[in-house]
Amino acid sequence: MAKEKKMVEAITSMEEDFAQWYTDVVKKAELVDYSSVKGCMVIKPAGYAIWENIQKELDSRFKEAGVENVYMPIFIPESLLQKEKDHVEGFAPEVAWVTKGGLNELQEPLCVRPKSETLFCDFYARDIQSYRDLPRVYNQWCSVVRWEKETRPFLRSREFLWQEGHTAHATAEEAEERTVQMLNLYAQFCEEVLAIPVIKGKKTDKEKFAGAESTYTIEALMHDGKALQSGTSHNFGDGFAKAFGIQFTDRDNVLKYVHQTSWGVSTRIIGAIIMVHGDDSGLVLPPRIAPTQVMVIPIAQHKEGVLEKAEAIKNELQGQFRVKLDASEKGPGFKFAEQEMRGIPVRIELGPKDLEAGQAVIVRRDTREKITVALDELSKKVGEVLDAMQTEMLERARAHRDAHTYVARDYEEFKETVANRPGFVKAMWCGDEACENKIKEETTATSRCMPWKQEHLADTCVCCGRKAKAMVYWGKAY
Amino acid sequence: MAKEKKMVEAITSMEEDFAQWYTDVVKKAELVDYSSVKGCMVIKPAGYAIWENIQKELDSRFKEAGVENVYMPIFIPESLLQKEKDHVEGFAPEVAWVTKGGLNELQEPLCVRPKSETLFCDFYARDIQSYRDLPRVYNQWCSVVRWEKETRPFLRSREFLWQEGHTAHATAEEAEERTVQMLNLYAQFCEEVLAIPVIKGKKTDKEKFAGAESTYTIEALMHDGKALQSGTSHNFGDGFAKAFGIQFTDRDNVLKYVHQTSWGVSTRIIGAIIMVHGDDSGLVLPPRIAPTQVMVIPIAQHKEGVLEKAEAIKNELQGQFRVKLDASEKGPGFKFAEQEMRGIPVRIELGPKDLEAGQAVIVRRDTREKITVALDELSKKVGEVLDAMQTEMLERARAHRDAHTYVARDYEEFKETVANRPGFVKAMWCGDEACENKIKEETTATSRCMPWKQEHLADTCVCCGRKAKAMVYWGKAY
């Protein structure tokens, strides 16, 4: 048992050092590895399989929402990046530049895409002529590069995987509708599939995307009380259209600018799954996103019939669940620890005594609940346990978030809360960026969003005491 | 009808100018568009949907073959690229270099991956310790960059999409087995799904991959008689393992080098689909890969009941086939031409008279055969037509290839054949690179492969007359 114990001991406890716990989990659950390329990660099979499931779930929702996938070039010529002023200011300091192709210097440097609005705009300017060409609801799955200084697996890296939707519409109303529709789609996906409850809201001008008219966001609360921006949806209005000359002839024969949106979710969301659901034994994956939902683990597998029955159980469950059998030579304790570390939602233990009694033991990853089941009821029971786990994980995450969401009515209370109680703080705001800046400087909390569900907590701004314009969620963030 | 005619006229005929026909098809079928980034293409929805289907089909075959997906960084540090001598010589002239990150010059230039063996090797060197860690059968779906001078959509571009598998094994035999297994998988995929027959064989040393011990290839013949290398599988032996120090402790407790393989298929294969199956009306997609298999086109759709019935037909077929309804305001002739241009395998025509007679007309894209069917037999018949089309497209492509495969027994015959009869030429070869070079210089034909199915056509090399070692497929190639 020495080796098994060692494996568990190797993880720092969450309470002791959350950041180290996170690093330990991504490494020990074999989600990622570091690479020889500074700031870039290797996504290993266990990590990539989560991303594949996210892609599959999101992409089918996209297609139902009328989205078509495309692929744009990986490079952006410098002149193209510079066409939209706010946009280039936002991105220039953090892009990687290709200056040499083959053996020759390039005449014009190309940046490796940090995001592709300029390419989509350049394309739409040629592609859209008439109202008949609208709307265009395109998306691409790709990797993007941002030259970050401090990096952490999934949360912030120089390269990450994501999807970026880019749409063009005939009217401002339609663009706004699409912006909201996609944010709702993200929120639903997070809650239904990832069991992560989110706050939907609007970013302040200070926090919105460079070049956007408005940015909507979903904000999730991690186990340590910090917020994670988990997806964004931007309404660009006609700003990019004017910079790139994207015009169409409308039904009334008048030449008009299109209205555009953009929205994205990245591998960052895997960080959210880890930090919302994980525990001191490792990862805990919501059943709907888990690459392996059930691990069958035989006990005393050398005893007659055990391995055969375990195999039979795997085969029986296979059509209904994503199931694996661990028939390796490791001891059961080690297999348990490994399955727990990897966050596999359910394990089925089967030993000689179970075999004799015609039963098996189901163990839930999140609650450790052990349920003894007759073999002929196994598949039904596994289904029930996975469903219950999915539902309860969301409820637990919501309860945790609600228990860590505070209200502050004056600045003293605000500062005291941010300093001592990790979580969201709801407080009123006057709308002035100066107050946001002051709060950030003095507390390190930032405005996460102005939630769609507004509450009237007070008449005055929590910071300056002037008339309040909106309720804001504040928090320390990743 | 003016506009409809114009659309069809806009394509150059294949016989007149095959290269221009190809360019016209990729553009008019809306597969790709040119971009502002020289040599890079925009893959539009109709093109990307084909790639998605290729991915789906290949990926499920990979998973059955024990392949796990991962993701490696997009960048390769210069020092890493240089570790394997042959490899860097093969790639250095055609890579793009990032020299600036954010506002600073990089200390070491990074190239944008042209292919990722160096990254996989670097990773495996850390990741593999024991025989228990083997085999590693990893794959990634990504884009790669090669600084090509002359580019053509799908066939050769500065950036393209592909998958690259990279495996590590305990023994040379196992590596060879995997190399062959993956080539067979590709060949089966091409024949079963893309209806493209391929020649499986081994590349000569001159044509093999830089750094490989042996390269296997599948070669397909395009409609114009030129060959297209459509997928490759490489056995690296332990060359990379020695350069990167990838060692493991075997069961016998001896430290050994791993044996590696690599294999890939790219968006180039879409070029093959176009050039094997297309005709003067545009694209012809094999049913199994077609994003839309059936287009329902109402005739006189303003007449009572027509549009409703067309809609009902679409809904009825939807569960079984990938089906769309073209209810736009365009005339039927225009819709027909558009459906043909896009290569949609089957259209269903439904007009007021059909409605009265309780029937519809199925039109096959490849043969233009029209089949009148009772409405209650429609879905059965559509299934039969799609199956027949899939089978016959493969047979037709095979017959075309066989009719354009020649035998040359001496050099005069060889030169005369290459000059006058586009296609493959089978001829014996002595094994000397000098003959390959001479043939290439004098005829522009290259050795495509030494097929696994060898034939003894003659005793002597077609070029130099010395003793022959192998039969080779020769041809002009894309």
PDB file of C-alpha atoms in Angstrom, chain B residues 270-468:
ATOM      1  CA  ILE B 270     -10.535  17.199 -50.427  1.00  0.00           C
ATOM      2  CA  GLY B 271      -8.618  18.049 -53.599  1.00  0.00           C
ATOM      3  CA  ALA B 272      -8.656  14.354 -54.434  1.00  0.00           C
ATOM      4  CA  ILE B 273     -12.427  14.127 -53.946  1.00  0.00           C
ATOM      5  CA  ILE B 274     -12.878  17.039 -56.335  1.00  0.00           C
ATOM      6  CA  MET B 275     -10.468  15.767 -58.996  1.00  0.00           C
ATOM      7  CA  VAL B 276     -11.544  12.116 -58.909  1.00  0.00           C
ATOM      8  CA  HIS B 277     -15.316  12.608 -58.977  1.00  0.00           C
ATOM      9  CA  GLY B 278     -16.069  16.080 -60.329  1.00  0.00           C
ATOM     10  CA  ASP B 279     -17.543  16.834 -63.743  1.00  0.00           C
ATOM     11  CA  ASP B 280     -18.345  19.812 -65.939  1.00  0.00           C
ATOM     12  CA  SER B 281     -21.325  20.751 -63.773  1.00  0.00           C
ATOM     13  CA  GLY B 282     -19.148  20.954 -60.671  1.00  0.00           C
ATOM     14  CA  LEU B 283     -18.511  18.865 -57.622  1.00  0.00           C
ATOM     15  CA  VAL B 284     -19.799  15.298 -57.210  1.00  0.00           C
ATOM     16  CA  LEU B 285     -19.683  14.178 -53.593  1.00  0.00           C
ATOM     17  CA  PRO B 286     -19.771  10.521 -52.552  1.00  0.00           C
ATOM     18  CA  PRO B 287     -22.914  10.114 -50.409  1.00  0.00           C
ATOM     19  CA  ARG B 288     -21.038   8.941 -47.340  1.00  0.00           C
ATOM     20  CA  ILE B 289     -18.989  12.139 -47.119  1.00  0.00           C
ATOM     21  CA  ALA B 290     -21.537  14.640 -48.468  1.00  0.00           C
ATOM     22  CA  PRO B 291     -22.601  17.199 -45.818  1.00  0.00           C
ATOM     23  CA  THR B 292     -25.980  17.346 -47.565  1.00  0.00           C
ATOM     24  CA  GLN B 293     -27.009  14.082 -49.215  1.00  0.00           C
ATOM     25  CA  VAL B 294     -30.430  15.067 -50.439  1.00  0.00           C
ATOM     26  CA  MET B 295     -31.771  18.417 -51.608  1.00  0.00           C
ATOM     27  CA  VAL B 296     -35.529  18.713 -51.907  1.00  0.00           C
ATOM     28  CA  ILE B 297     -36.448  21.212 -54.635  1.00  0.00           C
ATOM     29  CA  PRO B 298     -40.070  22.219 -55.049  1.00  0.00           C
ATOM     30  CA  ILE B 299     -41.243  23.220 -58.540  1.00  0.00           C
ATOM     31  CA  ALA B 300     -43.845  25.951 -58.859  1.00  0.00           C
ATOM     32  CA  GLN B 301     -43.708  26.254 -55.115  1.00  0.00           C
ATOM     33  CA  HIS B 302     -46.350  28.988 -55.052  1.00  0.00           C
ATOM     34  CA  LYS B 303     -48.937  26.372 -56.136  1.00  0.00           C
ATOM     35  CA  GLU B 304     -51.122  25.020 -53.364  1.00  0.00           C
ATOM     36  CA  GLY B 305     -49.653  22.245 -51.303  1.00  0.00           C
ATOM     37  CA  VAL B 306     -46.270  22.017 -53.052  1.00  0.00           C
ATOM     38  CA  LEU B 307     -44.142  23.739 -50.437  1.00  0.00           C
ATOM     39  CA  GLU B 308     -45.968  22.007 -47.594  1.00  0.00           C
ATOM     40  CA  LYS B 309     -45.407  18.593 -49.145  1.00  0.00           C
ATOM     41  CA  ALA B 310     -41.738  19.405 -49.884  1.00  0.00           C
ATOM     42  CA  GLU B 311     -41.336  20.353 -46.240  1.00  0.00           C
ATOM     43  CA  ALA B 312     -43.056  17.151 -45.165  1.00  0.00           C
ATOM     44  CA  ILE B 313     -40.704  15.110 -47.357  1.00  0.00           C
ATOM     45  CA  LYS B 314     -37.696  16.833 -45.835  1.00  0.00           C
ATOM     46  CA  ASN B 315     -38.958  16.101 -42.350  1.00  0.00           C
ATOM     47  CA  GLU B 316     -39.690  12.499 -43.203  1.00  0.00           C
ATOM     48  CA  LEU B 317     -36.209  11.869 -44.625  1.00  0.00           C
ATOM     49  CA  GLN B 318     -34.420  13.835 -41.939  1.00  0.00           C
ATOM     50  CA  GLY B 319     -33.906  11.017 -39.475  1.00  0.00           C
ATOM     51  CA  GLN B 320     -32.314   8.801 -42.086  1.00  0.00           C
ATOM     52  CA  PHE B 321     -30.379  11.157 -44.339  1.00  0.00           C
ATOM     53  CA  ARG B 322     -28.675  14.547 -44.273  1.00  0.00           C
ATOM     54  CA  VAL B 323     -31.357  16.453 -46.116  1.00  0.00           C
ATOM     55  CA  LYS B 324     -32.157  20.074 -46.927  1.00  0.00           C
ATOM     56  CA  LEU B 325     -35.009  21.895 -48.582  1.00  0.00           C
ATOM     57  CA  ASP B 326     -34.333  24.735 -50.992  1.00  0.00           C
ATOM     58  CA  ALA B 327     -37.376  26.937 -50.473  1.00  0.00           C
ATOM     59  CA  SER B 328     -35.651  30.125 -51.620  1.00  0.00           C
ATOM     60  CA  GLU B 329     -37.131  32.431 -54.219  1.00  0.00           C
ATOM     61  CA  LYS B 330     -34.758  31.319 -56.988  1.00  0.00           C
ATOM     62  CA  GLY B 331     -36.151  29.433 -59.975  1.00  0.00           C
ATOM     63  CA  PRO B 332     -35.934  25.622 -60.084  1.00  0.00           C
ATOM     64  CA  GLY B 333     -33.365  25.671 -62.912  1.00  0.00           C
ATOM     65  CA  PHE B 334     -31.076  27.835 -60.831  1.00  0.00           C
ATOM     66  CA  LYS B 335     -31.596  25.597 -57.823  1.00  0.00           C
ATOM     67  CA  PHE B 336     -30.755  22.515 -59.899  1.00  0.00           C
ATOM     68  CA  ALA B 337     -27.554  24.104 -61.192  1.00  0.00           C
ATOM     69  CA  GLU B 338     -26.576  25.150 -57.672  1.00  0.00           C
ATOM     70  CA  GLN B 339     -27.232  21.698 -56.224  1.00  0.00           C
ATOM     71  CA  GLU B 340     -25.204  20.154 -59.037  1.00  0.00           C
ATOM     72  CA  MET B 341     -22.361  22.626 -58.582  1.00  0.00           C
ATOM     73  CA  ARG B 342     -22.211  21.750 -54.877  1.00  0.00           C
ATOM     74  CA  GLY B 343     -22.150  18.056 -55.669  1.00  0.00           C
ATOM     75  CA  ILE B 344     -25.164  17.113 -53.536  1.00  0.00           C
ATOM     76  CA  PRO B 345     -25.672  13.417 -54.437  1.00  0.00           C
ATOM     77  CA  VAL B 346     -29.436  13.378 -54.870  1.00  0.00           C
ATOM     78  CA  ARG B 347     -32.158  15.894 -55.509  1.00  0.00           C
ATOM     79  CA  ILE B 348     -35.848  15.329 -55.162  1.00  0.00           C
ATOM     80  CA  GLU B 349     -38.041  17.317 -57.514  1.00  0.00           C
ATOM     81  CA  LEU B 350     -41.635  17.853 -56.541  1.00  0.00           C
ATOM     82  CA  GLY B 351     -44.153  19.843 -58.594  1.00  0.00           C
ATOM     83  CA  PRO B 352     -47.948  20.193 -58.686  1.00  0.00           C
ATOM     84  CA  LYS B 353     -48.323  17.289 -61.135  1.00  0.00           C
ATOM     85  CA  ASP B 354     -46.179  15.041 -58.977  1.00  0.00           C
ATOM     86  CA  LEU B 355     -48.255  16.028 -56.012  1.00  0.00           C
ATOM     87  CA  GLU B 356     -51.420  15.039 -57.867  1.00  0.00           C
ATOM     88  CA  ALA B 357     -49.940  11.719 -58.914  1.00  0.00           C
ATOM     89  CA  GLY B 358     -48.606  11.044 -55.403  1.00  0.00           C
ATOM     90  CA  GLN B 359     -45.015  10.844 -56.627  1.00  0.00           C
ATOM     91  CA  ALA B 360     -41.693  12.653 -56.764  1.00  0.00           C
ATOM     92  CA  VAL B 361     -38.656  12.534 -59.023  1.00  0.00           C
ATOM     93  CA  ILE B 362     -35.252  11.507 -57.717  1.00  0.00           C
ATOM     94  CA  VAL B 363     -32.275  12.723 -59.755  1.00  0.00           C
ATOM     95  CA  ARG B 364     -28.841  11.208 -59.211  1.00  0.00           C
ATOM     96  CA  ARG B 365     -25.991  13.714 -59.373  1.00  0.00           C
ATOM     97  CA  ASP B 366     -23.427  11.432 -60.984  1.00  0.00           C
ATOM     98  CA  THR B 367     -25.469   9.772 -63.749  1.00  0.00           C
ATOM     99  CA  ARG B 368     -28.327  12.323 -64.017  1.00  0.00           C
ATOM    100  CA  GLU B 369     -30.645   9.330 -63.937  1.00  0.00           C
ATOM    101  CA  LYS B 370     -34.212  10.369 -63.156  1.00  0.00           C
ATOM    102  CA  ILE B 371     -36.361   7.997 -61.155  1.00  0.00           C
ATOM    103  CA  THR B 372     -40.043   8.592 -60.566  1.00  0.00           C
ATOM    104  CA  VAL B 373     -41.110   7.174 -57.218  1.00  0.00           C
ATOM    105  CA  ALA B 374     -44.365   6.880 -55.326  1.00  0.00           C
ATOM    106  CA  LEU B 375     -44.209   9.155 -52.271  1.00  0.00           C
ATOM    107  CA  ASP B 376     -44.663   6.299 -49.830  1.00  0.00           C
ATOM    108  CA  GLU B 377     -41.590   4.557 -51.243  1.00  0.00           C
ATOM    109  CA  LEU B 378     -39.429   7.657 -51.308  1.00  0.00           C
ATOM    110  CA  SER B 379     -37.243   7.092 -48.291  1.00  0.00           C
ATOM    111  CA  LYS B 380     -36.541   3.474 -49.228  1.00  0.00           C
ATOM    112  CA  LYS B 381     -35.669   4.471 -52.778  1.00  0.00           C
ATOM    113  CA  VAL B 382     -33.442   7.374 -51.716  1.00  0.00           C
ATOM    114  CA  GLY B 383     -31.486   4.941 -49.543  1.00  0.00           C
ATOM    115  CA  GLU B 384     -31.040   2.582 -52.463  1.00  0.00           C
ATOM    116  CA  VAL B 385     -29.970   5.335 -54.827  1.00  0.00           C
ATOM    117  CA  LEU B 386     -27.394   6.690 -52.370  1.00  0.00           C
ATOM    118  CA  ASP B 387     -25.981   3.209 -51.783  1.00  0.00           C
ATOM    119  CA  ALA B 388     -25.798   2.502 -55.506  1.00  0.00           C
ATOM    120  CA  MET B 389     -24.161   5.840 -56.158  1.00  0.00           C
ATOM    121  CA  GLN B 390     -21.523   5.248 -53.481  1.00  0.00           C
ATOM    122  CA  THR B 391     -20.679   1.821 -54.904  1.00  0.00           C
ATOM    123  CA  GLU B 392     -20.693   2.879 -58.543  1.00  0.00           C
ATOM    124  CA  MET B 393     -18.578   5.968 -57.914  1.00  0.00           C
ATOM    125  CA  LEU B 394     -15.844   3.746 -56.536  1.00  0.00           C
ATOM    126  CA  GLU B 395     -16.209   1.294 -59.431  1.00  0.00           C
ATOM    127  CA  ARG B 396     -16.090   4.103 -61.959  1.00  0.00           C
ATOM    128  CA  ALA B 397     -13.019   5.640 -60.361  1.00  0.00           C
ATOM    129  CA  ARG B 398     -11.340   2.239 -60.305  1.00  0.00           C
ATOM    130  CA  ALA B 399     -12.192   1.595 -63.943  1.00  0.00           C
ATOM    131  CA  HIS B 400     -10.832   5.026 -64.862  1.00  0.00           C
ATOM    132  CA  ARG B 401      -7.628   4.357 -62.987  1.00  0.00           C
ATOM    133  CA  ASP B 402      -7.175   0.905 -64.479  1.00  0.00           C
ATOM    134  CA  ALA B 403      -7.817   2.246 -67.962  1.00  0.00           C
ATOM    135  CA  HIS B 404      -5.110   4.839 -67.336  1.00  0.00           C
ATOM    136  CA  THR B 405      -2.507   2.496 -65.900  1.00  0.00           C
ATOM    137  CA  TYR B 406       0.093   1.472 -68.461  1.00  0.00           C
ATOM    138  CA  VAL B 407       3.044  -0.866 -68.565  1.00  0.00           C
ATOM    139  CA  ALA B 408       6.404   0.151 -70.003  1.00  0.00           C
ATOM    140  CA  ARG B 409       9.105  -2.436 -70.585  1.00  0.00           C
ATOM    141  CA  ASP B 410      11.794  -0.232 -72.094  1.00  0.00           C
ATOM    142  CA  TYR B 411      12.729   3.426 -71.843  1.00  0.00           C
ATOM    143  CA  GLU B 412      11.373   4.423 -75.254  1.00  0.00           C
ATOM    144  CA  GLU B 413       8.006   2.959 -74.379  1.00  0.00           C
ATOM    145  CA  PHE B 414       8.196   4.660 -70.986  1.00  0.00           C
ATOM    146  CA  LYS B 415       8.904   8.108 -72.414  1.00  0.00           C
ATOM    147  CA  GLU B 416       6.290   7.725 -75.097  1.00  0.00           C
ATOM    148  CA  THR B 417       3.668   6.686 -72.518  1.00  0.00           C
ATOM    149  CA  VAL B 418       4.414   9.476 -70.071  1.00  0.00           C
ATOM    150  CA  ALA B 419       4.359  12.013 -72.873  1.00  0.00           C
ATOM    151  CA  ASN B 420       1.130  10.894 -74.525  1.00  0.00           C
ATOM    152  CA  ARG B 421      -0.975   8.960 -72.073  1.00  0.00           C
ATOM    153  CA  PRO B 422      -1.753  10.641 -68.747  1.00  0.00           C
ATOM    154  CA  GLY B 423      -1.889   8.063 -65.986  1.00  0.00           C
ATOM    155  CA  PHE B 424       0.228   5.647 -63.995  1.00  0.00           C
ATOM    156  CA  VAL B 425       3.062   3.795 -65.669  1.00  0.00           C
ATOM    157  CA  LYS B 426       4.155   0.510 -64.145  1.00  0.00           C
ATOM    158  CA  ALA B 427       7.794  -0.260 -64.849  1.00  0.00           C
ATOM    159  CA  MET B 428      10.723  -2.126 -63.329  1.00  0.00           C
ATOM    160  CA  TRP B 429      13.499  -0.297 -61.502  1.00  0.00           C
ATOM    161  CA  CYS B 430      17.042  -1.194 -60.474  1.00  0.00           C
ATOM    162  CA  GLY B 431      16.874   0.603 -57.150  1.00  0.00           C
ATOM    163  CA  ASP B 432      19.379   3.308 -58.108  1.00  0.00           C
ATOM    164  CA  GLU B 433      18.438   6.915 -57.383  1.00  0.00           C
ATOM    165  CA  ALA B 434      20.310   7.965 -60.531  1.00  0.00           C
ATOM    166  CA  CYS B 435      17.597   6.343 -62.661  1.00  0.00           C
ATOM    167  CA  GLU B 436      14.859   8.069 -60.680  1.00  0.00           C
ATOM    168  CA  ASN B 437      16.599  11.391 -61.222  1.00  0.00           C
ATOM    169  CA  LYS B 438      17.078  10.771 -64.923  1.00  0.00           C
ATOM    170  CA  ILE B 439      13.435   9.795 -65.379  1.00  0.00           C
ATOM    171  CA  LYS B 440      12.253  12.845 -63.481  1.00  0.00           C
ATOM    172  CA  GLU B 441      14.449  15.181 -65.477  1.00  0.00           C
ATOM    173  CA  GLU B 442      13.617  13.724 -68.851  1.00  0.00           C
ATOM    174  CA  THR B 443       9.915  12.992 -68.402  1.00  0.00           C
ATOM    175  CA  THR B 444       8.794  14.947 -65.275  1.00  0.00           C
ATOM    176  CA  ALA B 445       7.335  11.676 -63.952  1.00  0.00           C
ATOM    177  CA  THR B 446       8.328  10.675 -60.424  1.00  0.00           C
ATOM    178  CA  SER B 447       8.295   7.350 -58.650  1.00  0.00           C
ATOM    179  CA  ARG B 448       4.975   7.258 -56.810  1.00  0.00           C
ATOM    180  CA  CYS B 449       5.557   4.012 -54.938  1.00  0.00           C
ATOM    181  CA  MET B 450       6.752   0.434 -54.990  1.00  0.00           C
ATOM    182  CA  PRO B 451       3.345  -1.219 -54.613  1.00  0.00           C
ATOM    183  CA  TRP B 452       2.862  -3.914 -52.024  1.00  0.00           C
ATOM    184  CA  LYS B 453       1.407  -6.023 -54.828  1.00  0.00           C
ATOM    185  CA  GLN B 454       4.545  -6.474 -56.895  1.00  0.00           C
ATOM    186  CA  GLU B 455       4.429  -7.789 -60.465  1.00  0.00           C
ATOM    187  CA  HIS B 456       7.341  -9.126 -62.443  1.00  0.00           C
ATOM    188  CA  LEU B 457       7.051  -7.196 -65.709  1.00  0.00           C
ATOM    189  CA  ALA B 458      10.618  -7.669 -66.877  1.00  0.00           C
ATOM    190  CA  ASP B 459      14.075  -8.645 -65.628  1.00  0.00           C
ATOM    191  CA  THR B 460      15.703  -5.282 -66.175  1.00  0.00           C
ATOM    192  CA  CYS B 461      15.362  -1.655 -65.086  1.00  0.00           C
ATOM    193  CA  VAL B 462      13.256   0.362 -67.513  1.00  0.00           C
ATOM    194  CA  CYS B 463      15.818   3.137 -67.439  1.00  0.00           C
ATOM    195  CA  CYS B 464      19.330   1.669 -67.277  1.00  0.00           C
ATOM    196  CA  GLY B 465      18.801  -1.939 -68.287  1.00  0.00           C
ATOM    197  CA  ARG B 466      20.549  -3.324 -65.225  1.00  0.00           C
ATOM    198  CA  LYS B 467      18.937  -6.027 -63.080  1.00  0.00           C
ATOM    199  CA  ALA B 468      15.549  -4.877 -61.733  1.00  0.00           C
TER     200      ALA B 468
END
